């Protein structure tokens, strides 16, 4: 009799819910629907309430004894065949990989951001792309106070980078890294991750049950966090002289400044936070989504969410966005941080001669080909099977090997 593969999913949740939290939950549900047996180890940054707790966690960012202990306990309770880690920062820390190694359980780690290479995780400094900690020392991040504009906080995050690189955590303790784009694959390889341990698997969204005809739609929409790296300041500047309605969905540290910037533009409307269901309804009524990021996005979830509704994207020519959006096919590109170039693309898109309906169909077809749950489950299953096969050949008596286990059909 065969038994399903048991996966232990691990995630350190953020105080402000973001894309990584949503992806973690979506993949957990996908695996359960796909026939895997799923257990979870989750901690939350909401637990960091006091100054002392924050200081204690900061000091243990490179290696947390309590994080190691939690993982040892989770492994003993769940007895998984494989561990899939999403985020470890800051409570769990990379110490959990050492617990898995001792227990003989193989590990897959999805890299949702550049934190193992960059103190602020964006490869961005003073509004410009920065790779100083890839090409040089992580101490550059301390020098420039890259994490929360603090020497102390930056020292903790840079120690995490330097210590684990020195210890060989990434080259010795993780069986496979999942990256979300070819761009990310290149950057992590440049940062020292062995090429043979890097796999490409983009994120996914579940297809909407139905989406309305293109002719029922109007206007443009931005969906995302209102923070500096998202480039919304340039978006608002670009909307001067454009009478197409623009809806800005989301909240964040720059919200008040952005509302002030847009106060005299009647075409721009802010919604604040809205539920995922409401976001879908708003997407289904929009002609195009705007993605004005000025950092190297690991993966533009809003792009594929829009594709699922047949909504093209006008996106910065940067990071993964260059891959997700094929210029002239399922969207348009513009130079990041250049409001004049963005304005010209918006006017091009909404000009009378532009074939928006064909571009909308192309966007939906691209989604169906690459970013569905079914496609994602197949790719993730292949990665698990590869890792388990390698571990079996090296150590058939390890905890990770169960002769009766099976992958879902």
PDB file of C-alpha atoms in Angstrom, residues 114 117-134 140-141 144-148 227-231 292-297 318 336-337:
ATOM      1  CA  UNK A 114      16.900  38.936  -2.543  1.00  0.00           C
ATOM      2  CA  UNK A 117      22.124  38.669  -0.947  1.00  0.00           C
ATOM      3  CA  UNK A 118      20.879  42.157   0.012  1.00  0.00           C
ATOM      4  CA  UNK A 119      20.134  43.788   3.367  1.00  0.00           C
ATOM      5  CA  UNK A 120      16.883  45.411   2.236  1.00  0.00           C
ATOM      6  CA  UNK A 121      16.035  42.500  -0.103  1.00  0.00           C
ATOM      7  CA  UNK A 122      15.336  44.799  -3.094  1.00  0.00           C
ATOM      8  CA  UNK A 123      18.786  45.342  -4.678  1.00  0.00           C
ATOM      9  CA  UNK A 124      17.775  49.002  -4.532  1.00  0.00           C
ATOM     10  CA  UNK A 125      19.426  51.991  -2.843  1.00  0.00           C
ATOM     11  CA  UNK A 126      18.399  55.638  -2.996  1.00  0.00           C
ATOM     12  CA  UNK A 127      15.899  54.850  -5.739  1.00  0.00           C
ATOM     13  CA  UNK A 128      18.505  53.177  -7.960  1.00  0.00           C
ATOM     14  CA  UNK A 129      19.505  49.574  -8.660  1.00  0.00           C
ATOM     15  CA  UNK A 130      22.379  48.504  -6.395  1.00  0.00           C
ATOM     16  CA  UNK A 131      24.320  45.218  -6.405  1.00  0.00           C
ATOM     17  CA  UNK A 132      27.225  46.248  -4.160  1.00  0.00           C
ATOM     18  CA  UNK A 133      26.624  43.349  -1.766  1.00  0.00           C
ATOM     19  CA  UNK A 134      26.695  40.844  -4.645  1.00  0.00           C
ATOM     20  CA  UNK A 140      28.290  47.777   2.105  1.00  0.00           C
ATOM     21  CA  UNK A 141      24.765  47.333   3.426  1.00  0.00           C
ATOM     22  CA  UNK A 144      24.692  52.678   3.559  1.00  0.00           C
ATOM     23  CA  UNK A 145      22.213  51.753   6.332  1.00  0.00           C
ATOM     24  CA  UNK A 146      20.231  49.730   3.797  1.00  0.00           C
ATOM     25  CA  UNK A 147      17.827  48.125   6.277  1.00  0.00           C
ATOM     26  CA  UNK A 148      15.403  50.602   7.830  1.00  0.00           C
ATOM     27  CA  UNK A 227       5.917  52.112  -1.109  1.00  0.00           C
ATOM     28  CA  UNK A 228       8.831  53.839  -2.798  1.00  0.00           C
ATOM     29  CA  UNK A 229      10.170  50.838  -4.722  1.00  0.00           C
ATOM     30  CA  UNK A 230       6.806  50.324  -6.440  1.00  0.00           C
ATOM     31  CA  UNK A 231       7.202  53.538  -8.445  1.00  0.00           C
ATOM     32  CA  UNK A 292       5.586  51.015 -12.490  1.00  0.00           C
ATOM     33  CA  UNK A 293       8.168  49.316 -10.217  1.00  0.00           C
ATOM     34  CA  UNK A 294      11.650  50.791 -10.004  1.00  0.00           C
ATOM     35  CA  UNK A 295      13.191  47.710  -8.336  1.00  0.00           C
ATOM     36  CA  UNK A 296      13.984  44.351  -9.867  1.00  0.00           C
ATOM     37  CA  UNK A 297      10.699  42.626  -9.093  1.00  0.00           C
ATOM     38  CA  UNK A 318      13.004  45.695 -15.305  1.00  0.00           C
ATOM     39  CA  UNK A 336      11.386  52.428 -15.045  1.00  0.00           C
ATOM     40  CA  UNK A 337      11.135  55.725 -13.221  1.00  0.00           C
TER      41      UNK A 337
END
